[in-house]
Short mmCIF file of C-alpha atoms and ligand atoms in Angstrom, two decimals:
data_model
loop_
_atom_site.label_atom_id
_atom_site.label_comp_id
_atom_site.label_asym_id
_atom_site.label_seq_id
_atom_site.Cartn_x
_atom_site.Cartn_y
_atom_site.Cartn_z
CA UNK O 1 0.00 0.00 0.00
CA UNK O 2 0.87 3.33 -0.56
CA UNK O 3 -0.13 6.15 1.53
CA UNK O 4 0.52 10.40 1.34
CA UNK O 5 -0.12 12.03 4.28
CA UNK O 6 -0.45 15.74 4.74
CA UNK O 7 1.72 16.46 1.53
CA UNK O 8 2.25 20.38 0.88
CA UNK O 9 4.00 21.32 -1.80
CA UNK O 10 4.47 25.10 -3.49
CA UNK O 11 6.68 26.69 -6.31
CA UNK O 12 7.82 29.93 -5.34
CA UNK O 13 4.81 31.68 -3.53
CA UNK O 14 1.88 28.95 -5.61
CA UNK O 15 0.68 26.61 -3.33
CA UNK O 16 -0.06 23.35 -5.39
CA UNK O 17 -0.61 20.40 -2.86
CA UNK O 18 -2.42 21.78 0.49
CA UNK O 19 -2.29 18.75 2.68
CA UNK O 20 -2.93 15.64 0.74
CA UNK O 21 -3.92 12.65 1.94
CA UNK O 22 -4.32 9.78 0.08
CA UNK O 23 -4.17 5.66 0.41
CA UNK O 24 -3.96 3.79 -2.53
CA UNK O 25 -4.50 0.33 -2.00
CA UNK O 26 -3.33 -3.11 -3.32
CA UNK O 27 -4.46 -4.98 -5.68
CA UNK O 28 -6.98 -2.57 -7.36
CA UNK O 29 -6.98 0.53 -9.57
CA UNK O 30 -7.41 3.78 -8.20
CA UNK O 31 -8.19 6.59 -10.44
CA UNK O 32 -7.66 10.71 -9.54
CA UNK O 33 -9.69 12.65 -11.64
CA UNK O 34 -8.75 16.38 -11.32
CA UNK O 35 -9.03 19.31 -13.97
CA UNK O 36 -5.43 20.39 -16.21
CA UNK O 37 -2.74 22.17 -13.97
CA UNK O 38 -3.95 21.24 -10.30
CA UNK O 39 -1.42 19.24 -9.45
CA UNK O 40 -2.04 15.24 -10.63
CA UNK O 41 1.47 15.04 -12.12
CA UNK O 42 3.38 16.80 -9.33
CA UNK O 43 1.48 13.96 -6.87
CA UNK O 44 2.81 11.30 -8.95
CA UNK O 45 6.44 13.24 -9.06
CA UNK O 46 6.39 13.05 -5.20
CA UNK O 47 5.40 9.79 -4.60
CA UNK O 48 8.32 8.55 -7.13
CA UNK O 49 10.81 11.11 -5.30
CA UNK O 50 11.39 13.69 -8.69
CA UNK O 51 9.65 16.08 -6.16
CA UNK O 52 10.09 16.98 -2.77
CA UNK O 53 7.42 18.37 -0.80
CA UNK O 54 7.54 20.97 1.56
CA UNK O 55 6.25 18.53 3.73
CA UNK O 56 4.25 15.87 4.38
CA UNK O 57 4.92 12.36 4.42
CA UNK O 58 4.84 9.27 1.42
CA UNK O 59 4.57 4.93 3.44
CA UNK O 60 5.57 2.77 0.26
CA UNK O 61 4.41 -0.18 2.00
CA UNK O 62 4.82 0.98 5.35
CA UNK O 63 7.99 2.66 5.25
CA UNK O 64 8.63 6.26 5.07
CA UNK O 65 10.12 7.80 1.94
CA UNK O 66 10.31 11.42 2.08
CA UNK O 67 12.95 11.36 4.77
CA UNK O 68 15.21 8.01 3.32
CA UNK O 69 18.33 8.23 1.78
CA UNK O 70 19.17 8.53 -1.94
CA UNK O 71 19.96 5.38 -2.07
CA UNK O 72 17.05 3.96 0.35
CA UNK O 73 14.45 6.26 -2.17
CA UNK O 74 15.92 4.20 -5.37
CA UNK O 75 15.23 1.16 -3.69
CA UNK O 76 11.97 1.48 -2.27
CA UNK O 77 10.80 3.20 -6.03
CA UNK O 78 11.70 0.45 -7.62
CA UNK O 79 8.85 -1.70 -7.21
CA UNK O 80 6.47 1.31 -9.23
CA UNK O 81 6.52 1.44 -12.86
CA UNK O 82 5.46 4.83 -14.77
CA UNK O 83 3.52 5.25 -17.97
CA UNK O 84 4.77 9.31 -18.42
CA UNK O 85 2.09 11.89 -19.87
CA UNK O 86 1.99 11.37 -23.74
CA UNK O 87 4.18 8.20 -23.54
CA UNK O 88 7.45 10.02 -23.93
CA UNK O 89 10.09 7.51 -25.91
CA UNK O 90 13.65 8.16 -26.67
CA UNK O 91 13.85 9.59 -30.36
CA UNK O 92 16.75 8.03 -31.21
CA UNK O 93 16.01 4.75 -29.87
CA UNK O 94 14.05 1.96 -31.94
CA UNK O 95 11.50 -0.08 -30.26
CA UNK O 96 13.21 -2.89 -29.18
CA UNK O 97 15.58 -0.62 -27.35
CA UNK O 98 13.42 1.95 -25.73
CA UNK O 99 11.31 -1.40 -24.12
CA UNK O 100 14.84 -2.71 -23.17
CA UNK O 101 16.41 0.30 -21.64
CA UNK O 102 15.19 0.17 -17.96
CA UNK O 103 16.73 -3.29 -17.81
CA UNK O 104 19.44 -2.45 -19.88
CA UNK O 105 19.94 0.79 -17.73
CA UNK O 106 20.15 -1.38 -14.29
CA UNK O 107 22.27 -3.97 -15.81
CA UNK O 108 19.56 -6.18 -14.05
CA UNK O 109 19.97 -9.36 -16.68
CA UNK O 110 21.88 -10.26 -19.52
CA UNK O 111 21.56 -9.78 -22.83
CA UNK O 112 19.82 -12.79 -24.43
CA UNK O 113 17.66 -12.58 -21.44
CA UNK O 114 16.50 -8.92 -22.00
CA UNK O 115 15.81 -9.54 -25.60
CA UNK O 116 13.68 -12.32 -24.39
CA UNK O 117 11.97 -10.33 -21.77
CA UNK O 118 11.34 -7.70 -24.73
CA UNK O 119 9.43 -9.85 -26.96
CA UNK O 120 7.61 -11.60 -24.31
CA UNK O 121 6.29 -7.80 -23.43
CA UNK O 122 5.91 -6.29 -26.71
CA UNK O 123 3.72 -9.63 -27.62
CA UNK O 124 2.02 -9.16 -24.57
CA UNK O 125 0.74 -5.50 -25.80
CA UNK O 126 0.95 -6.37 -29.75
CA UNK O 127 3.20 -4.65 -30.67
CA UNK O 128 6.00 -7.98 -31.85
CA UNK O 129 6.13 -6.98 -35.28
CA UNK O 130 7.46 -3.56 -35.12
CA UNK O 131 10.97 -3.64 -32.89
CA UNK O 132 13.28 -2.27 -35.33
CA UNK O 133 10.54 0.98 -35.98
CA UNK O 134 12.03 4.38 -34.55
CA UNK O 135 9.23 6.28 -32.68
CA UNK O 136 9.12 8.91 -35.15
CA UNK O 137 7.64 5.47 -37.46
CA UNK O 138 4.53 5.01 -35.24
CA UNK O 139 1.27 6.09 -34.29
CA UNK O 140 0.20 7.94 -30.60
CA UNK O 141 -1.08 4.65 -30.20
CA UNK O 142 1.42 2.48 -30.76
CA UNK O 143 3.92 4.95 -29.03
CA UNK O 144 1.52 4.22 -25.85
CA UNK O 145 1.96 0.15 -26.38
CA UNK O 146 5.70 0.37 -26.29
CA UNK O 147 5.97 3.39 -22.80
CA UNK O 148 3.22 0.42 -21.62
CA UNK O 149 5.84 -2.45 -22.67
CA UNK O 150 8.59 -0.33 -21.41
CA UNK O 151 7.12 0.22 -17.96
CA UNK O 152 6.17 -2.81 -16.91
CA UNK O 153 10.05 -4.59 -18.20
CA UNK O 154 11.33 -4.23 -14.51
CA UNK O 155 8.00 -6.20 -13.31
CA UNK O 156 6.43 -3.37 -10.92
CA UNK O 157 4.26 -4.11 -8.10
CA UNK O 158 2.63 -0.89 -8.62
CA UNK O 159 2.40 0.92 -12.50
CA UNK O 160 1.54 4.52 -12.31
CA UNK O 161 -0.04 6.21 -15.57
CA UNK O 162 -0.39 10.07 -16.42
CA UNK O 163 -3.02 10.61 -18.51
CA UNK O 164 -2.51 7.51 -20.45
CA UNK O 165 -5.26 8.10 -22.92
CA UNK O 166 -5.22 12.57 -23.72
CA UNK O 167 -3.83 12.77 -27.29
CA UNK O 168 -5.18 9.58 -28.63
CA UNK O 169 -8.17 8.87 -31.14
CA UNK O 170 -10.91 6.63 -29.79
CA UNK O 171 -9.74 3.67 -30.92
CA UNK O 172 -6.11 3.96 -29.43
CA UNK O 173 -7.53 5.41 -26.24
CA UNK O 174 -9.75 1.76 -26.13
CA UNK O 175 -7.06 0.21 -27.17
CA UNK O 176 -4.73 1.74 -24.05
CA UNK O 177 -7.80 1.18 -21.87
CA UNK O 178 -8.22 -2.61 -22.09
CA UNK O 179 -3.70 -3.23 -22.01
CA UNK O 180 -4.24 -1.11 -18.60
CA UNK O 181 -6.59 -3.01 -17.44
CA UNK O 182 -5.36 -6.33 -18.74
CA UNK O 183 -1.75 -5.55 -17.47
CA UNK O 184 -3.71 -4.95 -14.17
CA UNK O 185 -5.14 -8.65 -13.97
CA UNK O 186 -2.76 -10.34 -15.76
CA UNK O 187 0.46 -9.66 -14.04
CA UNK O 188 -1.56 -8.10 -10.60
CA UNK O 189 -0.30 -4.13 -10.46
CA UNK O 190 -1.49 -2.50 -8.15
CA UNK O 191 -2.64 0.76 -10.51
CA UNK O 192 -2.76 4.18 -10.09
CA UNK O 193 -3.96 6.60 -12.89
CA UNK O 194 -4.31 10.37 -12.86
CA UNK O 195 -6.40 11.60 -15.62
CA UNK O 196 -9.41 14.27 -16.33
CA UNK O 197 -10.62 11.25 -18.91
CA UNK O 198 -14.24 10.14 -17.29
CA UNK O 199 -14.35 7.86 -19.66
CA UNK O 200 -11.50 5.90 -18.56
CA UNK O 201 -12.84 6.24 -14.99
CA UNK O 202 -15.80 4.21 -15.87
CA UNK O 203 -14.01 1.50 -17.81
CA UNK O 204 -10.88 1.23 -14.91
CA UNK O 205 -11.64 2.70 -12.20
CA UNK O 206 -12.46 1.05 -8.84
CA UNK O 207 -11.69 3.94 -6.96
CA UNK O 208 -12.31 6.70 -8.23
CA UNK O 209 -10.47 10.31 -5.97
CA UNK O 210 -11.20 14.14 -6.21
CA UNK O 211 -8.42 16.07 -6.75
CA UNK O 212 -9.04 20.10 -6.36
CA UNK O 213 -8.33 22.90 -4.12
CA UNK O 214 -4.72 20.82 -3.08
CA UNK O 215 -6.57 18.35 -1.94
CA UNK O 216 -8.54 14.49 -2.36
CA UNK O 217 -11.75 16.27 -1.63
CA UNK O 218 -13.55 12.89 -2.05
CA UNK O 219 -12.98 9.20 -2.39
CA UNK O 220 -15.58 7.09 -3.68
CA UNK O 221 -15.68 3.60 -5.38
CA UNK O 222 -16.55 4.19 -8.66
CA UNK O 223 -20.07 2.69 -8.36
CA UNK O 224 -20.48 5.57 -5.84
CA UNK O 225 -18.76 8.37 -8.07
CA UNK O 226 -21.13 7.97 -10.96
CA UNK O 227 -24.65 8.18 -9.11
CA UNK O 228 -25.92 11.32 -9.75
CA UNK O 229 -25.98 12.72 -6.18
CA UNK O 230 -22.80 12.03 -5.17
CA UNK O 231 -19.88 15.10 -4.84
CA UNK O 232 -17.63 13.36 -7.61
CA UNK O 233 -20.42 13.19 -9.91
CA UNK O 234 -21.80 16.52 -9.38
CA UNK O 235 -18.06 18.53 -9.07
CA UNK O 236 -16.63 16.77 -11.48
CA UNK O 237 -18.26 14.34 -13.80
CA UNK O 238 -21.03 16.04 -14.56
CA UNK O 239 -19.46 19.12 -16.45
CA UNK O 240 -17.45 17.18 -18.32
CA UNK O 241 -20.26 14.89 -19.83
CA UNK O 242 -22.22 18.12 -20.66
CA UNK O 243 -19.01 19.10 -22.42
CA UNK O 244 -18.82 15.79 -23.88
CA UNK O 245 -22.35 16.27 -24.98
CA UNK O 246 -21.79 19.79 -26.40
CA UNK O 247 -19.37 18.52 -28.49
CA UNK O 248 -21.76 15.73 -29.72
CA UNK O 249 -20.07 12.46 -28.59
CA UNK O 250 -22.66 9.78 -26.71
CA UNK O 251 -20.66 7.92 -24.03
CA UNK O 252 -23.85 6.94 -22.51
N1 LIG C 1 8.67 22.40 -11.74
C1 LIG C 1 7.68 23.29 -11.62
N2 LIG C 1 7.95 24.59 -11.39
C2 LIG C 1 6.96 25.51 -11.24
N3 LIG C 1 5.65 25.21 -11.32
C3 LIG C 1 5.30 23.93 -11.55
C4 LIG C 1 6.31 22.91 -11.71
N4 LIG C 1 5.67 21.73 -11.92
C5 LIG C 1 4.35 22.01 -11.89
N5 LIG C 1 4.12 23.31 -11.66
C6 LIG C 1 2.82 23.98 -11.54
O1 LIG C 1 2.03 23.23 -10.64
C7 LIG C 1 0.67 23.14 -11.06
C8 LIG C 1 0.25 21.70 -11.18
O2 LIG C 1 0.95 21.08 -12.25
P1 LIG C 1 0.69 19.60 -12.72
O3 LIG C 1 0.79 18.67 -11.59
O4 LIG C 1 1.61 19.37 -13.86
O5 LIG C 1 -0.82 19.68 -13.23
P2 LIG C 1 -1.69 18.50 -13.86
O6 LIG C 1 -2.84 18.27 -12.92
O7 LIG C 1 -2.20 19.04 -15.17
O8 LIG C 1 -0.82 17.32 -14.04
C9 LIG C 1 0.60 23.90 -12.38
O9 LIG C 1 0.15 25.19 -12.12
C10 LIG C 1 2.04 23.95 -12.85
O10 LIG C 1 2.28 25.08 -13.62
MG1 LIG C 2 -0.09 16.39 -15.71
#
């Protein structure tokens, strides 16, 4: 489990986190829905240790983080995996090689092995038949399959994605939906996705978090989030469906 407690966190005089608390547990997919610029990715930047907080404090399964050691922080992070906003690959990389590097990186195996582990993955999310294509070669979507093949090489307990789906078409966005969710049940990650998409809320999410004001204003399962009465639905949701709506897609 991981938990934030009380995390604060400003640039310059801008106060972005205001005491956060969150808990996100094992085994299921938890979802924070908050609007662009509040503060999603500099949550996940904390909890990963690109970001210290003024204060506050981050249990990765029951230890503290925030005041470890370099060395302590690399350890304990290395059981979370992270899907980066738009997928970001390394240009001059092919696709065999950006899914190999964070194995390659931490001389964790050799090399037969990691070319092994690479096509097991890239099978895994379809995506077998294109290893020697640079990323400049392929699609949002397929860029997604190989960050997704990528992140989960060093076999994380926990996968963290930002915005996983903003940028794609509908298809790819499906597409990125059910390998999230697959990846979920088939190798059990824990899951934690930040995103403003409601749509991938309803497909993933089994709890579904508020983010606003600094804060996790709400927590709800996502049965809970998408009744009509509840605060997610009405702060949140909502608006975005009558945007949704205004823009003439149906999700319902
Ligand atoms: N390194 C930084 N320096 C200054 N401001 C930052 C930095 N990172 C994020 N911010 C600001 O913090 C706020 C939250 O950013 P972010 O977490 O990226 O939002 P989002 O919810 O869209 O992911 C934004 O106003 C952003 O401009
Ligand atoms: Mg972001």
């Amino acid at each position: 489990m991981i938990v934030a407690e009380d995390l604060w966190v400003k640039f310059g005089s801008k106060e972005v986190l205001k005491g956060l608390n969150i808990e996100i547990p094992e085994g299921r997919t938890t979802v924070i829905l908050g609007k662009s610029g509040i503060g999603k990715s500099v949550l996940l930047k904390c909890i990963l240790g690109l970001l210290q907080p003024v204060s506050g404090r981050i249990f990765i399964d029951g230890s503290e983080f925030l005041s470890a050691g370099k060395a302590q922080k690399k350890q304990m992070t290395a059981c979370i995996g992270m899907l980066l906003q738009n997928g970001a690959l390394f240009d001059s990389m092919n696709v065999e090689e950006n899914i190999a590097f964070p194995l390659a990186y931490h001389k964790k195996a050799p090399p037969a092995e990691i070319r092994r582990k690479v096509l097991e993955y890239a099978e895994l999310v379809g995506i077998q038949d294109s290893l020697h294509l640079m990323p400049k070669d392929l699609s949002g979507g397929m860029r997604r399959k190989v960050a997704l093949a990528r992140a989960i090489m060093l076999q994380p307990r926990y996968l963290f994605y930002d915005e996983p789906t903003t940028g794609l078409d509908p298809t790819s966005s499906a597409i990125v939906e059910i390998l999230i969710r697959q990846l979920k049940e088939q190798l059990d990650i824990t899951t934690l996705v930040v995103t403003h998409d409601i749509d991938l809320v309803a497909f993933l999410g089994e709890d579904v978090a508020l983010l606003d004001e600094g804060k996790i204003l709400y927590k709800q399962t996502r049965e809970e989030a998408f009744r009509e009465d509840s605060p997610i639905y009405r702060s949140f949701i909502a608006s975005r469906k009558r945007i949704q709506n205004e823009q003439g897609f149906t999700n319902d």
